[in-house]
mmCIF file of C-alpha atoms in Angstrom:
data_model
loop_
_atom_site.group_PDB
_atom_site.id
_atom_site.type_symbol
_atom_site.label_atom_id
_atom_site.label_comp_id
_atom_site.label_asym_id
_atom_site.label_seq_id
_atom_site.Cartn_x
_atom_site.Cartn_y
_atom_site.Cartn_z
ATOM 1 C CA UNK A 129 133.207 -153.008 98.000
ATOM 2 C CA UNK A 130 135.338 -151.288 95.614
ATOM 3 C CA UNK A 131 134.220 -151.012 92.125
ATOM 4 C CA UNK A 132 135.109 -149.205 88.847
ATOM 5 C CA UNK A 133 132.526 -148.417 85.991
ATOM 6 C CA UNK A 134 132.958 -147.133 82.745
ATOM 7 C CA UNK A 135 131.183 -146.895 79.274
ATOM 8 C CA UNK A 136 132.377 -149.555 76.927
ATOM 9 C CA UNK A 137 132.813 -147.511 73.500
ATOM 10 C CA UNK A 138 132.475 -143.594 72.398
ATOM 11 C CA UNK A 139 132.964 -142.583 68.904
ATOM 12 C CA UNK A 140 133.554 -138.812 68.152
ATOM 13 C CA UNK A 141 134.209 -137.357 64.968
ATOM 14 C CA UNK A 142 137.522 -135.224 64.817
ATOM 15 C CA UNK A 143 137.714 -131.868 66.193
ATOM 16 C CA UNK A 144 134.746 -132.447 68.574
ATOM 17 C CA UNK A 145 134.829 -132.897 72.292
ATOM 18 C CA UNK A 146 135.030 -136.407 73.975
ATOM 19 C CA UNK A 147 133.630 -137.057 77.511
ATOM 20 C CA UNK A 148 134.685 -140.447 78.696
ATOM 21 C CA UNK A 149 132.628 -141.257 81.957
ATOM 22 C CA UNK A 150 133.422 -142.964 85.474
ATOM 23 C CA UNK A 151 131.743 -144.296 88.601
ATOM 24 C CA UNK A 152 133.072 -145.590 91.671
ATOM 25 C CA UNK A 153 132.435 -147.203 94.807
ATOM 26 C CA UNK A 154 134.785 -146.026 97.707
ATOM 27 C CA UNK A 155 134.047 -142.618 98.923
ATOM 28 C CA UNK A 156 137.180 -142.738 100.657
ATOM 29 C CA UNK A 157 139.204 -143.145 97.708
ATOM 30 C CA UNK A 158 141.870 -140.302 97.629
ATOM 31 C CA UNK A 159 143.619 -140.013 93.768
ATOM 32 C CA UNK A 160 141.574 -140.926 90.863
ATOM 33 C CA UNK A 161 143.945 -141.804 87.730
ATOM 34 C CA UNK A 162 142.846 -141.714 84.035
ATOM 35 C CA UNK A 163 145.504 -144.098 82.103
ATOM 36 C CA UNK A 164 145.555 -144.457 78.337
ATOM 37 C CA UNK A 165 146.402 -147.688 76.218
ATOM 38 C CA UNK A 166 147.206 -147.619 72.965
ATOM 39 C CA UNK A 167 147.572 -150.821 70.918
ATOM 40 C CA UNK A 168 150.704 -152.964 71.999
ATOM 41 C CA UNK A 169 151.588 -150.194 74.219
ATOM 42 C CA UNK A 170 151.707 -150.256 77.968
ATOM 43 C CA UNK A 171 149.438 -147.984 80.329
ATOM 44 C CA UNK A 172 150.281 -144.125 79.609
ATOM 45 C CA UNK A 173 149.776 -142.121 82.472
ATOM 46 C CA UNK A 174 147.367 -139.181 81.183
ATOM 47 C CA UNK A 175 146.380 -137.097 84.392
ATOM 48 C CA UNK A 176 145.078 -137.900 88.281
ATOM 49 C CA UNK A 177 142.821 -135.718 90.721
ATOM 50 C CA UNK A 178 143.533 -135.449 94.205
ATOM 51 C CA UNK A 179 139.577 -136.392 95.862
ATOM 52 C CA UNK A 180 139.855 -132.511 97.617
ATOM 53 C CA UNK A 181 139.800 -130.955 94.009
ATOM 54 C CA UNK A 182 136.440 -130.789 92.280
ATOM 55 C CA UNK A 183 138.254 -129.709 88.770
ATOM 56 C CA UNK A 184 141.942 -130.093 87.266
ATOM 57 C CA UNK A 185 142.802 -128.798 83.532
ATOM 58 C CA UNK A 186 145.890 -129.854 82.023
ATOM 59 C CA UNK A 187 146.096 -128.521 77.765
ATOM 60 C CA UNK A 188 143.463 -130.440 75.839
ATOM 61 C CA UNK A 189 142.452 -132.551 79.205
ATOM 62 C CA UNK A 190 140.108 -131.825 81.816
ATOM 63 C CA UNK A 191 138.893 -133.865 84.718
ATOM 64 C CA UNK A 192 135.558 -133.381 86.421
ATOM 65 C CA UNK A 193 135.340 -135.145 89.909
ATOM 66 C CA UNK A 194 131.569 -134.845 91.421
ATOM 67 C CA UNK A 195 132.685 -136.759 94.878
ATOM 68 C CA UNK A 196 129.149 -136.498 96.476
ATOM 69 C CA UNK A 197 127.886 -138.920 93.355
ATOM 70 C CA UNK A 198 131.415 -140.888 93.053
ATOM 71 C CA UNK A 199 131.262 -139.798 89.194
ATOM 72 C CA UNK A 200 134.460 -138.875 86.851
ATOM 73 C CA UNK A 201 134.901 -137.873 83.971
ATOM 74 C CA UNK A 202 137.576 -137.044 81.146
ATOM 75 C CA UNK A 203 137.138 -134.655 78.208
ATOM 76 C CA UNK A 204 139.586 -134.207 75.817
ATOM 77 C CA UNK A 205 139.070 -131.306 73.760
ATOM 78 C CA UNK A 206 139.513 -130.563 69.968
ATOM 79 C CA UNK A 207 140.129 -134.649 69.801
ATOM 80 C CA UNK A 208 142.263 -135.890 67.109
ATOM 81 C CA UNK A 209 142.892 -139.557 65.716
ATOM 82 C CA UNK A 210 145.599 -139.679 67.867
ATOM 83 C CA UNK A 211 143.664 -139.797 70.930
ATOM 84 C CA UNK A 212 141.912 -143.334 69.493
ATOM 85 C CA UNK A 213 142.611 -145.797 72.343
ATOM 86 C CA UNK A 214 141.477 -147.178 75.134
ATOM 87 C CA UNK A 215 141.273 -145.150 78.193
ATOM 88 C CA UNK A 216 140.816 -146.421 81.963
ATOM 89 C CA UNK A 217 139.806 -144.913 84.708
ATOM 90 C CA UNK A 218 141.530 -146.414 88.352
ATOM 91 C CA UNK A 219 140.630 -145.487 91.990
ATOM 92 C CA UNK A 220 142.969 -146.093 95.070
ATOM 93 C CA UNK A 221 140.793 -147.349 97.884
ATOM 94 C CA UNK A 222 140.830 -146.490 101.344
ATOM 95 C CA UNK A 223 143.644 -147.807 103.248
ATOM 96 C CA UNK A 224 146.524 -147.014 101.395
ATOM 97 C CA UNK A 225 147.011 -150.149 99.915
ATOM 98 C CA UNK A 226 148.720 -148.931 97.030
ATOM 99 C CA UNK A 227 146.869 -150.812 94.340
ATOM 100 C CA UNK A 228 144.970 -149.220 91.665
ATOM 101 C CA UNK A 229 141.658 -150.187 91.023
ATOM 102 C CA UNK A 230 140.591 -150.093 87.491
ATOM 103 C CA UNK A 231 137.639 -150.114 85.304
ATOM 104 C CA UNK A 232 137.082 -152.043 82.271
ATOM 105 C CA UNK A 233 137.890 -149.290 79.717
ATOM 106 C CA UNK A 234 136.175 -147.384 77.475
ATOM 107 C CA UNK A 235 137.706 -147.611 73.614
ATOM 108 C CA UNK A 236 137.368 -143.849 72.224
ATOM 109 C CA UNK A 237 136.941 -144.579 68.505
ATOM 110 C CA UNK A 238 137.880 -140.753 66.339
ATOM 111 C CA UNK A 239 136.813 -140.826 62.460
ATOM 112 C CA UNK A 240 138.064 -138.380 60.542
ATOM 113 C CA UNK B 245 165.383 -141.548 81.332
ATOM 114 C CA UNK B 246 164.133 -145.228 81.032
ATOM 115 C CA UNK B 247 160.684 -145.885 81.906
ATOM 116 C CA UNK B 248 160.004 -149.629 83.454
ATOM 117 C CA UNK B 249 160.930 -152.557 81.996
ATOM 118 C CA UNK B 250 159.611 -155.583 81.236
ATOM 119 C CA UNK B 251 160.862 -159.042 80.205
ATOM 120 C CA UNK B 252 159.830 -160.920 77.928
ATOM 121 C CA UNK B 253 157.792 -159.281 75.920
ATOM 122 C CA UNK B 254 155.742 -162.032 74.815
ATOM 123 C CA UNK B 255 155.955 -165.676 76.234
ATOM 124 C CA UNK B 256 154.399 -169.128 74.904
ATOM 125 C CA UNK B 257 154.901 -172.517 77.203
ATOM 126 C CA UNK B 258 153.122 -175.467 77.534
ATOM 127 C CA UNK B 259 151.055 -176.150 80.447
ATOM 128 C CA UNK B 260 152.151 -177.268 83.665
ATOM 129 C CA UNK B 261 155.908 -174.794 83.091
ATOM 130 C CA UNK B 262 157.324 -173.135 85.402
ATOM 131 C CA UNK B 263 157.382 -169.598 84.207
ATOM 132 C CA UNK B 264 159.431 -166.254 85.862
ATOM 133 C CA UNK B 265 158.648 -162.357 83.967
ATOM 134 C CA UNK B 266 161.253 -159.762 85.263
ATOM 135 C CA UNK B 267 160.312 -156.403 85.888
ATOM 136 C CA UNK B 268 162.967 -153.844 86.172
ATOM 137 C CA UNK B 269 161.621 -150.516 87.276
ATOM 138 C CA UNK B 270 161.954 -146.535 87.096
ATOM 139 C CA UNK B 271 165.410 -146.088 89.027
ATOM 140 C CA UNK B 272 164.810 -144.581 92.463
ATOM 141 C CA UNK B 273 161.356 -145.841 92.810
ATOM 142 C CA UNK B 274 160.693 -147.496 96.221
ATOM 143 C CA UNK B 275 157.630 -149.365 95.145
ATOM 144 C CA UNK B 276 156.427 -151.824 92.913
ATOM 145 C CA UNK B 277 153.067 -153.030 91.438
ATOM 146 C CA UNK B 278 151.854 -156.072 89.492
ATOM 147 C CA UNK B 279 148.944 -156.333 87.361
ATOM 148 C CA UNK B 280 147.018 -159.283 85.471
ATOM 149 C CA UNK B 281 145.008 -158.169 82.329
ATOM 150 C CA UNK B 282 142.806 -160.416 80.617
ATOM 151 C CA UNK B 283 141.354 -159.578 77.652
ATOM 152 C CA UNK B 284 138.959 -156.815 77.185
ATOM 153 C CA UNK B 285 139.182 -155.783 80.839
ATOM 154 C CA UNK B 286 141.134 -153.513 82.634
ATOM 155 C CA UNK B 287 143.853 -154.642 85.338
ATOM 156 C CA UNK B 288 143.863 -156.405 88.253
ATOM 157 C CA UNK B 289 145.814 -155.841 91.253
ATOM 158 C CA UNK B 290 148.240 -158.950 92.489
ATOM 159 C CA UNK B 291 150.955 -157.990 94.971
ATOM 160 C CA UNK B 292 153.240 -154.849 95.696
ATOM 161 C CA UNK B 293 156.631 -154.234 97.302
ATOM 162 C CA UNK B 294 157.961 -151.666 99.355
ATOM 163 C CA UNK B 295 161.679 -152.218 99.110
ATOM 164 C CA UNK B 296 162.062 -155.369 98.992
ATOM 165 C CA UNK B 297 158.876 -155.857 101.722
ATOM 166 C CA UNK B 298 156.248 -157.319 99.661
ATOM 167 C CA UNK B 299 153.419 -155.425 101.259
ATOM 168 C CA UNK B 300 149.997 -156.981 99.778
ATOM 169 C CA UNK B 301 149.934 -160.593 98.241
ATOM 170 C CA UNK B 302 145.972 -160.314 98.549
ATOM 171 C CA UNK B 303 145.844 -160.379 94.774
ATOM 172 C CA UNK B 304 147.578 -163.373 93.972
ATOM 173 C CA UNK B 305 145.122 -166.005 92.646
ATOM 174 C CA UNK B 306 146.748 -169.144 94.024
ATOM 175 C CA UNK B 307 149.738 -170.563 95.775
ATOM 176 C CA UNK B 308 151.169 -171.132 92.239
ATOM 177 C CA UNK B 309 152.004 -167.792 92.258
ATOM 178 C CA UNK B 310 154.920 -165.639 93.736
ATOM 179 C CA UNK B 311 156.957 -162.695 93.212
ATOM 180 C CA UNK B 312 160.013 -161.274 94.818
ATOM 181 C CA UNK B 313 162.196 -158.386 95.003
ATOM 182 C CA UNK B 314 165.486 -159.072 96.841
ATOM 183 C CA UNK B 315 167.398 -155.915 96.367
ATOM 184 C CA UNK B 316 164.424 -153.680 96.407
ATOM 185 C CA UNK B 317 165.148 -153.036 92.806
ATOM 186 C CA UNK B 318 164.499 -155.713 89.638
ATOM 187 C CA UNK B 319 161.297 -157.620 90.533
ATOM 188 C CA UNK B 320 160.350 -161.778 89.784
ATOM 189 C CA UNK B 321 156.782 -162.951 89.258
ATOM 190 C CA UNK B 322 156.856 -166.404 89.108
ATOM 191 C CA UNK B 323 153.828 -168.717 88.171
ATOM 192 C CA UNK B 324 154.722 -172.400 88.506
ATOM 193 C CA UNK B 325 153.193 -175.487 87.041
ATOM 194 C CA UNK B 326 151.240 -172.956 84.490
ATOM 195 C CA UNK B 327 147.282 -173.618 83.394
ATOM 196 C CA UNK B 328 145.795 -172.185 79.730
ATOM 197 C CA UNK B 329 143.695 -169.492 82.163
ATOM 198 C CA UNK B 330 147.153 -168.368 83.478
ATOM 199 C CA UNK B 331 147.113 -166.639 79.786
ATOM 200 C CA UNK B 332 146.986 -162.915 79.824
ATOM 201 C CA UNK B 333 148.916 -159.637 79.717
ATOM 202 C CA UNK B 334 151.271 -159.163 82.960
ATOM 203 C CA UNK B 335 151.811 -155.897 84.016
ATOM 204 C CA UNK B 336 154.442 -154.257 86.278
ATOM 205 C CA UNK B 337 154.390 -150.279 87.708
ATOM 206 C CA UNK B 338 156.659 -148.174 90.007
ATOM 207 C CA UNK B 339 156.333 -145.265 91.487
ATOM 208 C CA UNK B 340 157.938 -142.912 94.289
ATOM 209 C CA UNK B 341 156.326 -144.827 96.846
ATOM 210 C CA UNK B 342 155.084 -141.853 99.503
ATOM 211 C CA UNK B 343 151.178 -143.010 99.440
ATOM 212 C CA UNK B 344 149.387 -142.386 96.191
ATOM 213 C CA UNK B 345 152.287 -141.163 94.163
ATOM 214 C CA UNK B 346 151.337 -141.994 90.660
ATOM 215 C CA UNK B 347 152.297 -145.633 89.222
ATOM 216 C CA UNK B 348 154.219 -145.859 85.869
ATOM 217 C CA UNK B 349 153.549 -148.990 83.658
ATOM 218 C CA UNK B 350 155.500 -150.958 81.965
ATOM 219 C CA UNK B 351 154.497 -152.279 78.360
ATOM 220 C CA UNK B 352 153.795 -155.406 79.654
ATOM 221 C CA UNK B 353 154.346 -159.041 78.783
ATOM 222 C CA UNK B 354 151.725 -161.156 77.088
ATOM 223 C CA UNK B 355 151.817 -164.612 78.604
ATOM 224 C CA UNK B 356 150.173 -167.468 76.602
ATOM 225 C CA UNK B 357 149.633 -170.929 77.667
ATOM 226 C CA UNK B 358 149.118 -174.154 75.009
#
């Protein structure tokens, strides 16, 4: 079946690292997308990982993808109160279907 | 450039109306995605276009719901004779359409049903 699982809440102070966490069902699952959502704001596409790449850094962001355990994970480096929001992790399953399958979000809380 | 669009933002009707949310979406993108978010939970997959091809209606809940696309451009979700658990945040994405380009989001609209 396809599934999505991720931690419901991290809080960080500012400056430190955040590591937001992800598991996932379908090992045949190609792109794995981390979206953010800030209040009243739509989905904001942070960064995806093609299932062939086992690492993929982009400025303060880096994804880990472990594919043999299905796990994910986001860290955001140096985080800032900015990055408060919720952030979701989505998997496209096998088939091409198109549609995104998401977890339930994990609310990254930063106190100054 | 414009990102999608979404209309109307927010939207309050009484049970048992007919209601239609518009989705207008990054220009050039061949396909489109609709989402359900409930509260507290991330969102859920209802139907997507190619074109105007609607290509997977697996995620529609019920027969009360539909969506179109026409001109393979501006899409229609349409919920009719509306229930209080039709209430949540409606969500519409685009993207390139070659498989697994990335989908863009709209900011939604919140639907609420007295």
């Amino acid at each position: 079946g396809e599934d999505v699982e991720q931690s419901l809440f991290l809080s960080v102070r500012e400056g430190d690292s955040s590591v937001i966490n992800c598991t996932y069902t379908d090992s045949s699952s190609t792109y794995l997308y981390w979206y953010k959502q800030e209040p009243g704001a739509g989905l904001q596409l942070l960064t995806y990982i093609f299932s062939n790449m086992d690492m993929k850094q982009d400025q303060r962001l880096t994804v880990l993808l472990n594919k043999k355990d299905k796990h994910l994970s986001l860290r955001i480096a140096d985080t800032q109160t900015g990055d408060s929001a919720i952030y979701f992790c989505a998997e496209t399953p096998s088939g091409n279907t198109g549609k995104l399958i998401f977890g339930q979000g994990t609310t990254l809380q930063v106190k100054p | 450039g414009a990102g999608v669009s979404q209309s109307p933002r927010y939207k309050v009707t009484k049970r048992g109306q007919d209601v239609a949310l518009r989705c207008d979406p990054i220009s050039g993108h061949v396909s489109l995605y609709w989402y359900r978010q409930a509260l507290g939970q991330g969102p859920e997959f209802l139907t997507y276009f190619n074109y105007e091809a609607q290509q997977d209606k697996s995620g529609l809940p019920n027969d009360r719901f539909s969506a179109e696309r026409p001109e393979g451009s501006i899409s229609t979700l349409t919920i009719q004779r509306t229930e209080q658990r039709d209430s949540a945040m409606y969500r519409c994405a685009s993207s390139l359409g070659q498989s697994n380009q990335p989908q863009h989001f709209g900011d939604g609209t919140r639907l609420s049903i007295l």
